[in-house]
Coordinates of C-alpha atoms and ligand atoms in Angstrom, one line a residue:
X1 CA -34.1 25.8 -52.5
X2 CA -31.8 22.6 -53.0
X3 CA -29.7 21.6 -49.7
X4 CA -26.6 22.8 -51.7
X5 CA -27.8 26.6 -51.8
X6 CA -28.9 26.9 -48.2
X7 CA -25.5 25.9 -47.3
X8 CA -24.3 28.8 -49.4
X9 CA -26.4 30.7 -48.3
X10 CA -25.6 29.9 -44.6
X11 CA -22.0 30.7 -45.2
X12 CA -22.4 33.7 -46.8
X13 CA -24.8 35.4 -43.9
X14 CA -22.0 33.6 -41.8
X15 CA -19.3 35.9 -43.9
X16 CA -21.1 39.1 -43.5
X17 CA -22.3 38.4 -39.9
X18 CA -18.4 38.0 -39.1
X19 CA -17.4 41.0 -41.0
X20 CA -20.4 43.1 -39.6
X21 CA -18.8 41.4 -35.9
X22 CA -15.3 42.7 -37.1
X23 CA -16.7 46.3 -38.1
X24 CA -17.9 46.5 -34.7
X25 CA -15.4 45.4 -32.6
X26 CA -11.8 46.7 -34.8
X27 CA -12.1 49.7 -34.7
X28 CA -13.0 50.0 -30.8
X29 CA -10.2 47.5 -30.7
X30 CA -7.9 49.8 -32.6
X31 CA -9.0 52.9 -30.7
X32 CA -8.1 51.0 -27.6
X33 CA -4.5 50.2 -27.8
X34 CA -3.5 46.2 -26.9
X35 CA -2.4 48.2 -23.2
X36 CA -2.2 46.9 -20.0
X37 CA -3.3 48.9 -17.6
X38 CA -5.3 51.0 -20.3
X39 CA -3.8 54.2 -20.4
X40 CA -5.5 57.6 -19.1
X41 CA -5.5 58.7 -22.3
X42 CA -5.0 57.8 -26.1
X43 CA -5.4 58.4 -29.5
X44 CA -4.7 56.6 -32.9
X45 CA -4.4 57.7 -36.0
X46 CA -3.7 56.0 -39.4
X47 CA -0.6 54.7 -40.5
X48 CA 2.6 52.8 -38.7
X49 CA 5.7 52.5 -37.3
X50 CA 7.9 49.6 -37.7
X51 CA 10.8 48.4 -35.7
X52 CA 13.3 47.1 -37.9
X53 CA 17.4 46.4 -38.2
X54 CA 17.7 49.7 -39.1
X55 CA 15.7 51.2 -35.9
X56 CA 17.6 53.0 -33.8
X57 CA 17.0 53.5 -30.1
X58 CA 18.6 56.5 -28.8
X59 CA 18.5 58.6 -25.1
X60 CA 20.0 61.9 -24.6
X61 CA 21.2 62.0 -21.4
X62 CA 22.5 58.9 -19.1
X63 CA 19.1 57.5 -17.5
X64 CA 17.7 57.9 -20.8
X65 CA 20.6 55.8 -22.8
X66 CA 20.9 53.2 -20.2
X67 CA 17.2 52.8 -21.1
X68 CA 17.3 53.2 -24.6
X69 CA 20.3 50.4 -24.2
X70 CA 17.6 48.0 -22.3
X71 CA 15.2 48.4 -24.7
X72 CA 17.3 48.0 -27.4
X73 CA 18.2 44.2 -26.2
X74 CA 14.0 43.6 -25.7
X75 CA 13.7 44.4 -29.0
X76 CA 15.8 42.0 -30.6
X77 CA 13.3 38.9 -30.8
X78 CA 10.6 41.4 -32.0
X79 CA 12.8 43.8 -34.6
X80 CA 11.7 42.9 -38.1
X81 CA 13.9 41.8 -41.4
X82 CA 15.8 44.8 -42.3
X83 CA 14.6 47.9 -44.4
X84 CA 16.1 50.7 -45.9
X85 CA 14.6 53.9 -44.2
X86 CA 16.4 54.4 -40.8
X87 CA 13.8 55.7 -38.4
X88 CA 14.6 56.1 -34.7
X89 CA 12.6 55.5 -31.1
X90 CA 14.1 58.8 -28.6
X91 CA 13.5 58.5 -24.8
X92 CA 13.8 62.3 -23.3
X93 CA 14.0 62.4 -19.6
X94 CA 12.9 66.4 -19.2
X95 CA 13.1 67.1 -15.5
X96 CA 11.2 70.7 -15.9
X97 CA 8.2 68.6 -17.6
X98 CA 4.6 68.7 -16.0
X99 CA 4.3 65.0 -16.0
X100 CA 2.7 64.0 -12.4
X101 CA 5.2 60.9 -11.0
X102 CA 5.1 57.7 -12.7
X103 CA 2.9 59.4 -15.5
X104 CA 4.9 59.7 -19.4
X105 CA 4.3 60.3 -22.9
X106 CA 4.4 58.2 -26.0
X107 CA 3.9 59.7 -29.3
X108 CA 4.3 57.3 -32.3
X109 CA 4.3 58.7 -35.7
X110 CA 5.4 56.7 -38.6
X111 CA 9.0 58.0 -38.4
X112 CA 9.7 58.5 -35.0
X113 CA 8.8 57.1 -31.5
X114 CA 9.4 59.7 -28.7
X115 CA 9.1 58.4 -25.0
X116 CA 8.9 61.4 -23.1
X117 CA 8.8 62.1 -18.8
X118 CA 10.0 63.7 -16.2
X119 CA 10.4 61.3 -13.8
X120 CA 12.7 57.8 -14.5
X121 CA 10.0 55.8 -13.6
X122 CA 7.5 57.9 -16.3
X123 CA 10.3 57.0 -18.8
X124 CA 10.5 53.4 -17.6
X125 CA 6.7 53.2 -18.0
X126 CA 6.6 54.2 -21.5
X127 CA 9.3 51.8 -22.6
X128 CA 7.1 49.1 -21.1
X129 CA 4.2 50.4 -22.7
X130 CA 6.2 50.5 -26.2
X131 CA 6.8 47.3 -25.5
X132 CA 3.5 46.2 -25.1
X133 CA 2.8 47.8 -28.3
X134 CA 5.6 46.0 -30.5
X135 CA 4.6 42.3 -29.0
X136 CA 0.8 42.7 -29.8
X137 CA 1.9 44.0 -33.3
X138 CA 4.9 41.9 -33.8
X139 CA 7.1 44.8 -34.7
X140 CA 4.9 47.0 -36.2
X141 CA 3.1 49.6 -33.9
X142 CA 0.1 51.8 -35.2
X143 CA 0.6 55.5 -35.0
X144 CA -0.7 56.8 -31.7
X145 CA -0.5 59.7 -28.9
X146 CA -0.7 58.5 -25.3
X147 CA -0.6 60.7 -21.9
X148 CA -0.7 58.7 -19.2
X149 CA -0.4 58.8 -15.2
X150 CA -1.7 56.9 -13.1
X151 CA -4.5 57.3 -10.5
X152 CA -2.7 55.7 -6.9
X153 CA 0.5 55.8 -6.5
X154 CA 0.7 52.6 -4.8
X155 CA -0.1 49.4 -7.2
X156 CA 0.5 46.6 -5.0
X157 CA 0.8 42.6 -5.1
X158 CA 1.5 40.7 -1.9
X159 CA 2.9 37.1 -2.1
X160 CA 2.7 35.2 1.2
X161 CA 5.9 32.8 1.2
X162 CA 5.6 31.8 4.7
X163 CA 2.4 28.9 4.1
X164 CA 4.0 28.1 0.9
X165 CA 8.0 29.0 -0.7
X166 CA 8.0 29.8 -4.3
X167 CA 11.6 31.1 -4.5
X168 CA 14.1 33.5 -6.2
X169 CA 13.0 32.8 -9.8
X170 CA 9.6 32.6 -9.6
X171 CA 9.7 36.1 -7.6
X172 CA 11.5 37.6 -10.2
X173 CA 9.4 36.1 -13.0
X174 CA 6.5 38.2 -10.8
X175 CA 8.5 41.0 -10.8
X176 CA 9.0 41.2 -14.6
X177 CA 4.8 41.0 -15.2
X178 CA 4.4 43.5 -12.3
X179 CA 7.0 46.1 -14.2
X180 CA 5.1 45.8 -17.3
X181 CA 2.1 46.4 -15.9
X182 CA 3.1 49.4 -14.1
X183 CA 2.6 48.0 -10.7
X184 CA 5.3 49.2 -8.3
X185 CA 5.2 47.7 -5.0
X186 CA 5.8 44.5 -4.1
X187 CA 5.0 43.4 -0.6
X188 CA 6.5 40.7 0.8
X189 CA 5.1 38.3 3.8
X190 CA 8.0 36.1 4.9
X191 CA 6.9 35.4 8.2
X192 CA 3.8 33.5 9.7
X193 CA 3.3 30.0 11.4
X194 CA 4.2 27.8 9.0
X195 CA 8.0 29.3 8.5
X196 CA 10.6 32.5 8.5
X197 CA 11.6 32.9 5.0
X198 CA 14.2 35.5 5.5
X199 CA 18.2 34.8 7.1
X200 CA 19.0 37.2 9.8
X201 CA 22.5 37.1 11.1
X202 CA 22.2 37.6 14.4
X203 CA 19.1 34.9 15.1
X204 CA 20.6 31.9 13.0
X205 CA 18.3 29.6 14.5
X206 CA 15.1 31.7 12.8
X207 CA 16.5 29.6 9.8
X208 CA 17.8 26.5 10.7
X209 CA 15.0 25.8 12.7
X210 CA 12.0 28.3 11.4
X211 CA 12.3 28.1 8.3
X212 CA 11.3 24.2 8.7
X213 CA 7.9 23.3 7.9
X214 CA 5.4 24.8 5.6
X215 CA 1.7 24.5 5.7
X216 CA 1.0 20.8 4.3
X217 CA 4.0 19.4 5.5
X218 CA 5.3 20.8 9.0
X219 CA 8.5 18.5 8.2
X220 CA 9.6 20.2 5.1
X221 CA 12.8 20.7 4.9
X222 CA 14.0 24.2 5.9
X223 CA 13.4 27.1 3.0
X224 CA 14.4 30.5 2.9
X225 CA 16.1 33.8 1.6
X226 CA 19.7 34.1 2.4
X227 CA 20.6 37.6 3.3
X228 CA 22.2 37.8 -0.6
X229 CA 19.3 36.5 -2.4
X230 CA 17.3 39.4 -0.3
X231 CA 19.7 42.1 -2.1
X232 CA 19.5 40.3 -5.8
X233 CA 15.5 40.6 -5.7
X234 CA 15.8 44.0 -4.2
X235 CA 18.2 45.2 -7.0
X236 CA 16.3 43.2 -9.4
X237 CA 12.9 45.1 -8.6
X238 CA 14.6 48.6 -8.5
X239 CA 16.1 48.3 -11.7
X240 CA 11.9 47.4 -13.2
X241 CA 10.8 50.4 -10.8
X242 CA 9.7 48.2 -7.6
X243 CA 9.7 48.7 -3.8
X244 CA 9.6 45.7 -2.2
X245 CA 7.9 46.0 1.2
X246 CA 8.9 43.4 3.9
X247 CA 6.2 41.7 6.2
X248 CA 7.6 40.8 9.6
X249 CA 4.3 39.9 11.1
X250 CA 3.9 40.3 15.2
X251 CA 2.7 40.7 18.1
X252 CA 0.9 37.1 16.7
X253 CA 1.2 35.0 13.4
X254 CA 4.6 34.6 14.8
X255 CA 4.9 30.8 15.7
X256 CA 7.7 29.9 13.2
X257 CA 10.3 32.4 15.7
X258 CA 8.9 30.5 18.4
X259 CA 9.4 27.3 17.6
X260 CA 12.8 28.5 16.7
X261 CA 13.5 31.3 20.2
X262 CA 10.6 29.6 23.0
X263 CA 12.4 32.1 25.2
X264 CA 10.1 35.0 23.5
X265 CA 6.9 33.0 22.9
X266 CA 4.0 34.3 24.1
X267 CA 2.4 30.8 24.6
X268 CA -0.4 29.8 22.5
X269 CA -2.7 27.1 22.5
X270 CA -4.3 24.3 20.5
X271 CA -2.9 24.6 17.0
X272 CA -2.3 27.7 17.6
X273 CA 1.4 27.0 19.5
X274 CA 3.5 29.7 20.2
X275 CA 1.6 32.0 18.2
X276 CA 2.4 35.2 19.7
X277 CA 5.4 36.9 21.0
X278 CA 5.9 37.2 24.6
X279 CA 4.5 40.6 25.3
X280 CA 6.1 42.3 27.8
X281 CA 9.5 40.6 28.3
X282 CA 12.3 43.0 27.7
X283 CA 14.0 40.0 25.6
X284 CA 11.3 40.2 23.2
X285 CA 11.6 44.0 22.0
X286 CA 15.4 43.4 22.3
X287 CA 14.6 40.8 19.4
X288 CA 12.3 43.0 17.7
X289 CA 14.7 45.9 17.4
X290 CA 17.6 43.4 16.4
X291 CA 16.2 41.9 13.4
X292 CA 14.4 44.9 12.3
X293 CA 18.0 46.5 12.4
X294 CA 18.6 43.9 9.6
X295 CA 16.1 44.1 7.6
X296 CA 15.9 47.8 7.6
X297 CA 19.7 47.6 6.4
X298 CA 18.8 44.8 3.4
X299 CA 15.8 47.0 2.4
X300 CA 15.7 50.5 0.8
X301 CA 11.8 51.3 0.5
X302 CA 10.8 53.7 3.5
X303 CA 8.2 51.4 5.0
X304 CA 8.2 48.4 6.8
X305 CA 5.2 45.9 7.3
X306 CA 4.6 44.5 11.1
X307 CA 1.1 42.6 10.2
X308 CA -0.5 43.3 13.5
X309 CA -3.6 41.4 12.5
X310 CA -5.6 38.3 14.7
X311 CA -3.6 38.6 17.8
X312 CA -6.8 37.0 19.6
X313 CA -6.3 33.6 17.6
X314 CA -3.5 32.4 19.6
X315 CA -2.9 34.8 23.0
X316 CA -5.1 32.7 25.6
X317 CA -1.7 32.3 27.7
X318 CA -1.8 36.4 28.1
X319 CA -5.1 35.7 29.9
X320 CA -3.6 33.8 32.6
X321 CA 0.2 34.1 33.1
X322 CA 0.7 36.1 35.9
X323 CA 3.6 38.0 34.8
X324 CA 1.4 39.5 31.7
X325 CA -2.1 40.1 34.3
X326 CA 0.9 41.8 36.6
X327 CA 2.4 43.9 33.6
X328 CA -1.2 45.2 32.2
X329 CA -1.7 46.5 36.0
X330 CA 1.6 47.9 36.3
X331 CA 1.3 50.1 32.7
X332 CA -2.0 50.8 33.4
X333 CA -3.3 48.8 29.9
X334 CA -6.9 47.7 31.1
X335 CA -7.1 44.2 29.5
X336 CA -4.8 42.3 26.5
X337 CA -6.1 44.6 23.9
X338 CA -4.6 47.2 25.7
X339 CA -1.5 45.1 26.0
X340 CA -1.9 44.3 22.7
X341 CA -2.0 48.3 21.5
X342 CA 1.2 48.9 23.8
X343 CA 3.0 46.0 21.9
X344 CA 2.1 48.0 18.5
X345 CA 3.1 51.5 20.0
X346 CA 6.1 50.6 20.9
X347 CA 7.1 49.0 17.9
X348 CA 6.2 52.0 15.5
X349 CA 8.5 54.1 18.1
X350 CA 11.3 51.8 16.8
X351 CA 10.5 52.2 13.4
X352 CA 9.9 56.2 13.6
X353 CA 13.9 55.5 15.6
X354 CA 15.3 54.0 12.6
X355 CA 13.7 56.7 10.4
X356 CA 11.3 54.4 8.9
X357 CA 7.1 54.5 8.6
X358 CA 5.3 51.4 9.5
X359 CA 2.7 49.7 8.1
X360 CA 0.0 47.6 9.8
X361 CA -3.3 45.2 9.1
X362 CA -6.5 47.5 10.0
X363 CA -6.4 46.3 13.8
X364 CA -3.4 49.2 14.3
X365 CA -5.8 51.8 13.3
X366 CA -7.4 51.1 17.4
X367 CA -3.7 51.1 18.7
X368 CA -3.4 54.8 19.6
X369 CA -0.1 55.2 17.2
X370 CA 0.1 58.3 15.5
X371 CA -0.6 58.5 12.0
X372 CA 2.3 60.2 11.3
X373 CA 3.7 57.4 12.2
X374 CA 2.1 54.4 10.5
X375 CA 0.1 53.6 7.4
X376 CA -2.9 51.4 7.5
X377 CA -3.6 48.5 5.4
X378 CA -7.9 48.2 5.2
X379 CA -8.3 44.0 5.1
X380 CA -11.9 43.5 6.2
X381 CA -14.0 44.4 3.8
X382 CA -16.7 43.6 6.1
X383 CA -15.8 46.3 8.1
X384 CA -15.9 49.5 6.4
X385 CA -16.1 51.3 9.2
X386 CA -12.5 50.3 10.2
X387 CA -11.1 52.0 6.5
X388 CA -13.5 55.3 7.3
X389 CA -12.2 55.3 10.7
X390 CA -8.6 54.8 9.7
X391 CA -9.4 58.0 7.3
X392 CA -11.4 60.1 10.0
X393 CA -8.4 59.5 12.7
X394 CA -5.6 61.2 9.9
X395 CA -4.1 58.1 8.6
X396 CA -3.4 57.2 5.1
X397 CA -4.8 54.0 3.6
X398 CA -3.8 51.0 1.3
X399 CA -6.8 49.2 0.4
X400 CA -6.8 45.4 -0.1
X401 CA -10.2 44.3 1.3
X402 CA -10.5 40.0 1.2
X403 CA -13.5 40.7 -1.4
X404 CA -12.6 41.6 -4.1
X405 CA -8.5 41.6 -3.0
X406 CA -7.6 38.5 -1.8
X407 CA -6.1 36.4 -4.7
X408 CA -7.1 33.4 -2.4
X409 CA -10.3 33.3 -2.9
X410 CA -12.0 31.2 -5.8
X411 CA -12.2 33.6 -9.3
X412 CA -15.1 31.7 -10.9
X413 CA -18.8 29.7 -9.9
X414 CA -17.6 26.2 -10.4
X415 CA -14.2 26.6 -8.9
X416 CA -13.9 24.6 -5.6
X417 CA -10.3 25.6 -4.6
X418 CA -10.3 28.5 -2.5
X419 CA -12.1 30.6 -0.2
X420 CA -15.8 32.2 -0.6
X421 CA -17.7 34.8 1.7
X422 CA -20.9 35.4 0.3
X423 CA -19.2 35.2 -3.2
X424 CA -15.7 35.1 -4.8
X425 CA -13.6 37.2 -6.5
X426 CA -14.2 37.4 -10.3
X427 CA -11.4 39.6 -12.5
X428 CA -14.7 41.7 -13.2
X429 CA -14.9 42.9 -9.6
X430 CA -11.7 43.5 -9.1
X431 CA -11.3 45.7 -12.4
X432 CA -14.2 47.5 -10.9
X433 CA -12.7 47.9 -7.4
X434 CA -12.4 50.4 -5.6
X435 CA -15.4 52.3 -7.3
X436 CA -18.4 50.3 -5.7
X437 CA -17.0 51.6 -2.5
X438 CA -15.3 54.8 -3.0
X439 CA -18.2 56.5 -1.3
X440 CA -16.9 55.6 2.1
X441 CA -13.7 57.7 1.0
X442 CA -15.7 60.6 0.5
X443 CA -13.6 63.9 1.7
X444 CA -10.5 61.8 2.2
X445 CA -9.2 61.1 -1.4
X446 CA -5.8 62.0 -0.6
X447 CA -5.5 59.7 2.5
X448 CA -5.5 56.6 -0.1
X449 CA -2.6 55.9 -1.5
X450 CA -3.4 53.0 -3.3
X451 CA -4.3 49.3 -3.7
X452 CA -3.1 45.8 -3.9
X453 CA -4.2 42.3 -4.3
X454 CA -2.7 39.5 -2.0
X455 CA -1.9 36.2 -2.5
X456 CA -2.2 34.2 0.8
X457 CA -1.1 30.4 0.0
X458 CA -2.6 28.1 2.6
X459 CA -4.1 26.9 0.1
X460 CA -1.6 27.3 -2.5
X461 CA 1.3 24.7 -2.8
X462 CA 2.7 24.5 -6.3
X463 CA 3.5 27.4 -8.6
X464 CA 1.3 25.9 -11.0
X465 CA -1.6 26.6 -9.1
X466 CA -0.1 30.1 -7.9
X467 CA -0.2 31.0 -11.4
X468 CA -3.9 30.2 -11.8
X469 CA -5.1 32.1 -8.7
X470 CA -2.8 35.5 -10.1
X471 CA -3.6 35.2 -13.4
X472 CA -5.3 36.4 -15.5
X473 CA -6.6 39.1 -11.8
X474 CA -3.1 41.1 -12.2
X475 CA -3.5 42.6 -15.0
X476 CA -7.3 43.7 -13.5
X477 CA -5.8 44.4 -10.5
X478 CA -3.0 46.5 -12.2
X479 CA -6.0 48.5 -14.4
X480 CA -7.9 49.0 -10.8
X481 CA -4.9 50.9 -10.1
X482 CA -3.6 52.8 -12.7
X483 CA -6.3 53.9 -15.3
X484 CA -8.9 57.0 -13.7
X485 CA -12.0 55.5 -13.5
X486 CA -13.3 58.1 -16.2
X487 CA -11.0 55.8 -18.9
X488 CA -12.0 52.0 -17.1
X489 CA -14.4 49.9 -19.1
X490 CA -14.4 46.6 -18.1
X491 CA -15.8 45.4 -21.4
X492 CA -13.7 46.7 -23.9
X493 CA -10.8 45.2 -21.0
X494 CA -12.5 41.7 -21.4
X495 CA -12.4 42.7 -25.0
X496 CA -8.8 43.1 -25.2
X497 CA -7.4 40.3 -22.3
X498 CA -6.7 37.6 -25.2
X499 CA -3.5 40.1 -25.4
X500 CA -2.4 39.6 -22.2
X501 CA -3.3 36.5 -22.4
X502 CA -1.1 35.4 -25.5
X503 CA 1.7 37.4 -23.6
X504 CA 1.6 34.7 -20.8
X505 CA 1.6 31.9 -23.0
X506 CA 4.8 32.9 -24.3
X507 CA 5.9 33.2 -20.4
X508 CA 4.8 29.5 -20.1
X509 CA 2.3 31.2 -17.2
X510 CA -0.6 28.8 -15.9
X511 CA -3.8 30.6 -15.6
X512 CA -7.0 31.0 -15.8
X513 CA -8.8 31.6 -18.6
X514 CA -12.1 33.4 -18.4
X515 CA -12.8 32.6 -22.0
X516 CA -12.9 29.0 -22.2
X517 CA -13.7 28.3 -18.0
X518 CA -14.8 24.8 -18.3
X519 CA -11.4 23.8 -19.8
X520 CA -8.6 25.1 -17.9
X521 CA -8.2 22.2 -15.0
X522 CA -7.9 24.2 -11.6
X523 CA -4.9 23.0 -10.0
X524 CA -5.6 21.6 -6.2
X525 CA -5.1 22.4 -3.2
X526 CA -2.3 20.4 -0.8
X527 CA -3.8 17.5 1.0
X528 CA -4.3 18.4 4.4
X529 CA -7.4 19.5 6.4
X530 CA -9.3 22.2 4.6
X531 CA -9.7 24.4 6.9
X532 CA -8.8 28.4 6.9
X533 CA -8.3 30.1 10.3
X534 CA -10.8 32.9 9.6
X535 CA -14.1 33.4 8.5
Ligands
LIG601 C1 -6.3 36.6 6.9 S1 -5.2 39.3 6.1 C2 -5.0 36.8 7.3 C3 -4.0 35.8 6.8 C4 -4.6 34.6 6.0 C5 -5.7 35.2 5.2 C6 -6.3 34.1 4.3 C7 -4.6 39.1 7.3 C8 -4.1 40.3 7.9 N1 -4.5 37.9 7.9 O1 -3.1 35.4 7.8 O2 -3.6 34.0 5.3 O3 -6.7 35.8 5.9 O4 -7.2 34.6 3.4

C-alpha cells in the first residue's frame, strides 16, 4: 500500500468511526432534550416546530398573557425569517390541574406549543424550559412531551457579600441563570466580619461605618444595599419566581455591627474583634428586634436567616466578664453554650412575634427552639449526626453540607484556589448529591425540603473569579435539585453541558470548563494571608 492510500484509508475509518460516534450519541442526545435541570420526564418524537414572524404567543387569562407578553419579547433575537403558516405557542394557567407546585407541562407538536400548569410558577417554568429549547435549536424546537416537577421544593444558591461585594447587576445577572434553571431561592448573607451590606434606617452607622472594609482590604471604602436597591432585587427575583432569604448572622460573625455600635459588642479577641454580640445586655435584643423590624418589612419570603454558626471563634470575653458569668447564674444557663442557646431562643421568639420562621446554621438544632419554630440549615458534612438529629428532634432540613455544597472549595485536581477537606468539590459530586447520603434521611423524607450550594468569598474578590467557582456547578447543583433521582444521569448531563455552556458564552460568564481543564486560567485569590477560619 502506497503512503497516499493509507492516508485514505485513515480518513475514511476516521469518517465512519465519527459517524458510528454520532449514531451513538444523537439519538441519546435527541432523546434527552438540551434541558437544564433535565426534566422528570420526556419524550420526542419526529418532526418540528418553528418559531417564526408569524408565531404567535398567546395566554388566556391575565397571568398567562402577561407571560405570553414576556416571552414574546425573549423571543425576538431567536424568532426566525418569516414564513407563511401561522402556528401559535398557548400558555394555560388551569387552577383545577393535578400539577404538584412548581411542576408544568410542555407539549410541542409541529403546529402548536401548549405550556400548561396549575400553579404560576409551573407556567413560568415551562416558558423557561421553552426557552431553553428555542436557544439550543436556534428557533426551531423538536416535537416533544414533557411532565415535569420537581423533587425539593427548595433549590437554593447563597452568595456571601459580606467578605466580598459583587453588587446590584451582578445579583440580578444571578438571578436570571437561577430562573432558568428553576432554582427558586436565593439566600442572601449580607452580614459577617468583614462588612454589613444592607442600609437600615434606624442604625445609620451599620453603613457609614460597617459597611467599610472587606476581607483583603479592611480600608475599602464603604459598600452596601440601600434600602431601595433591597426592593429592586426583591421585585426583580419575584417577577423570575425567587424568594430571596436574608442572612443577618448573630450571636457571632457579627464584627462589622461592632465596629460600627461597640456599645453591643460582645468583645472578642485576637482577630477575632468584636465578634459577637453582647449577650445579655438588654440594648442588644433592643437592636436585634429593631433591624429585624426592617428587614422583615423590605422582605416578603416567610423566613429569615440568623446564621448562628461558630459562636466559639470569637466569645472568649463571655468567659470572663463578670456581668455575663453573673447573668448565666442568674437564668440558670450552666455555661456560654447555654448562654449561647438562650441568645438563639430568644431570637426565634422574635421572629415567631413578627409572624415569621427562622432559619439557622446546624448549631441551632442543640438550642432547645421548637421546630415549629425554626428550620435548620445541615453545614457540616462531617457531622451527620447533626442533620439525623435535626430530623429525629421534628425539624425540617435544608441541606448544604461544605462537601459537596460549598462553591468555595476548589472544583478540580490541579486547581490551587480554594478550600479542600479530604477532596474538593467536582460538578460530578454535586450532580450526585444528595444520593450518596440519603440513607441518613431514612423515614424522614418529608422533613427535607431541599438544597443549596453556597458561595462563601473569602477567597473570592473579583466577579471574574466568582464566575469560575459557580459555574459551570449551578447548573449541577440546579439538576441535584430538581430532576428525581430515577431521571439523573450524570453522563448523559456531562453529555449535554456544552449547551449550557454555549448559553454562558453568550452571557459573557467566566467559568470553568470541565472539558478543556488545563486551559481555562483560574482566576486568584486576593493577596492577603491565606488562611480560612475553619477547618
Ligand atoms: C464556614 S458555613 C462558615 C463561613 C465561612 C465558610 C467558608 C458557616 C455556617 N460558616 O463563615 O465563610 O465556612 O467555607
Amino acid at each position: 500500500m502506497s503512503g497516499k492510500e493509507i492516508k485514505t484509508n485513515d480518513l475514511h475509518m476516521k469518517k465512519v468511526l465519527t459517524l458510528c460516534c454520532l449514531l451513538i450519541i444523537i439519538p441519546e442526545l435527541w432523546a434527552q432534550l438540551p434541558l437544564f435541570p433535565t426534566p422528570a420526564k420526556q419524550s420526542v418524537q419526529k418532526g418540528n416546530f418553528t418559531i417564526h414572524n408569524q408565531t404567535t404567543v398567546e395566554g388566556q387569562d391575565e397571568h398567562s398573557r402577561q407571560l405570553a407578553a414576556t416571552l414574546d419579547k425573549e423571543l425576538q433575537s431567536i424568532r426566525l425569517a418569516r414564513k407563511e403558516s401561522k402556528n401559535t405557542i398557548k400558555f394555560i394557567l388551569n387552577s383545577t390541574g393535578d400539577q404538584v407546585k412548581d411542576g408544568y407541562r410542555l407539549h410541542v407538536t409541529p403546529e402548536v406549543v401548549t405550556l400548561e400548569a396549575s400553579s404560576p410558577s409551573g407556567l413560568f417554568y415551562a416558558k423557561e424550559s421553552l426557552l431553553q429549547l428555542a436557544r439550543a435549536g436556534e428557533g426551531t424546537l423538536p416535537t416533544c412531551r414533557i411532565e415535569d416537577a420537581p423533587r425539593y421544593a427548595w433549590r437554593g444558591f447563597m452568595l456571601d457579600e459580606s467578605r466580598h461585594f459583587f453588587g446590584k447587576e451582578k445579583v440580578k445577572q444571578y438571578l436570571d441563570i437561577m430562573a432558568s434553571l428553576r432554582m427558586n431561592i436565593f439566600h442572601w448573607h449580607l452580614t459577617d466580619e468583614q462588612g454589613w451590606r444592607i442600609e437600615i434606617k434606624q442604625y445609620p452607622k451599620l453603613t457609614t461605618v460597617g459597611a467599610i472594609g472587606n476581607w483583603h482590604d479592611p480600608q475599602a471604602p464603604a459598600t452596601f444595599y440601600t434600602q431601595e436597591d433591597i426592593k429592586e432585587i426583591v421585585a426583580y427575583a419575584a417577577q423570575r419566581q425567587i424568594m430571596i432569604i436574608p442572612e443577618f448572622d448573630m450571636p457571632g460573625h457579627a464584627s462589622a455591627a461592632g465596629r460600627a455600635y461597640p456599645e453591643i459588642s460582645g468583645g472578642g479577641e485576637g482577630r477575632w474583634q468584636h465578634f459577637t454580640y453582647h449577650p445579655c445586655k438588654e440594648e442588644t435584643f433592643q437592636f436585634i428586634n429593631n433591624v429585624l423590624d426592617e428587614i422583615v418589612s423590605l422582605f416578603p419570603a416567610p423566613y429569615i436567616h440568623i446564621g448562628g454558626d461558630e459562636v466559639h471563634f470569637g466569645n472568649q470575653s463571655w468567659f470572663t466578664d463578670p456581668q455575663i458569668q453573673q447573668f448565666i447564674a442568674d437564668h440558670n444557663l450552666k455555661n456560654e453554650l447555654g448562654l449561647e442557646h438562650y441568645f438563639i431562643r430568644r431570637v426565634a421568639d422574635m421572629l415567631t412575634q413578627k409572624g415569621r420562621t427562622m432559619i439557622g446554621w446546624d448549631e441551632i438544632v442543640d438550642s432547645g427552639v421548637s421546630p415549629t419554630q425554626a428550620i435548620v440549615m445541615w453545614w457540616r458534612h462531617d457531622k451527620p449526626s447533626q442533620l439525623v438529629k435535626a430530623l429525629e428532634q421534628g425539624f425540617r432540613v435544608i441541606m448544604t453540607p461544605r462537601r459537596p455544597l460549598y462553591g468555595d472549595f476548589v472544583q478540580y485536581g490541579t486547581h490551587t484556589v480554594g478550600r479542600t477537606w479530604n477532596g474538593y468539590n467536582s460538578i460530578e459530586d454535586i450532580y450526585r448529591f444528595p444520593d450518596p447520603i440519603i440513607h441518613f434521611t431514612k423515614n424522614y423524607e418529608d422533613q427535607i425540603i431541599g438544597l443549596q450550594l453556597n458561595i462563601w468569598t473569602e477567597r473570592i474578590a473579583q466577579p471574574k473569579r466568582l464566575d469560575f467557582m459557580v459555574f459551570p456547578r449551578l447548573a449541577a447543583v440546579a439538576e441535584a435539585a430538581w430532576t428525581p433521582a430515577r431521571s439523573k444521569e450524570c453522563s448523559l448531563f456531562m453529555q449535554k453541558l456544552p449547551v449550557f455552556l454555549n448559553y454562558l458564552d453568550t452571557l459573557g460568564i467566566y467559568y470553568f470548563n470541565p472539558f478543556r481543564p488545563e486551559q481555562h486560567a483560574e482566576p486568584g485569590a486576593p493577596e492577603k494571608e491565606d488562611i480560612l477560619q475553619n477547618g
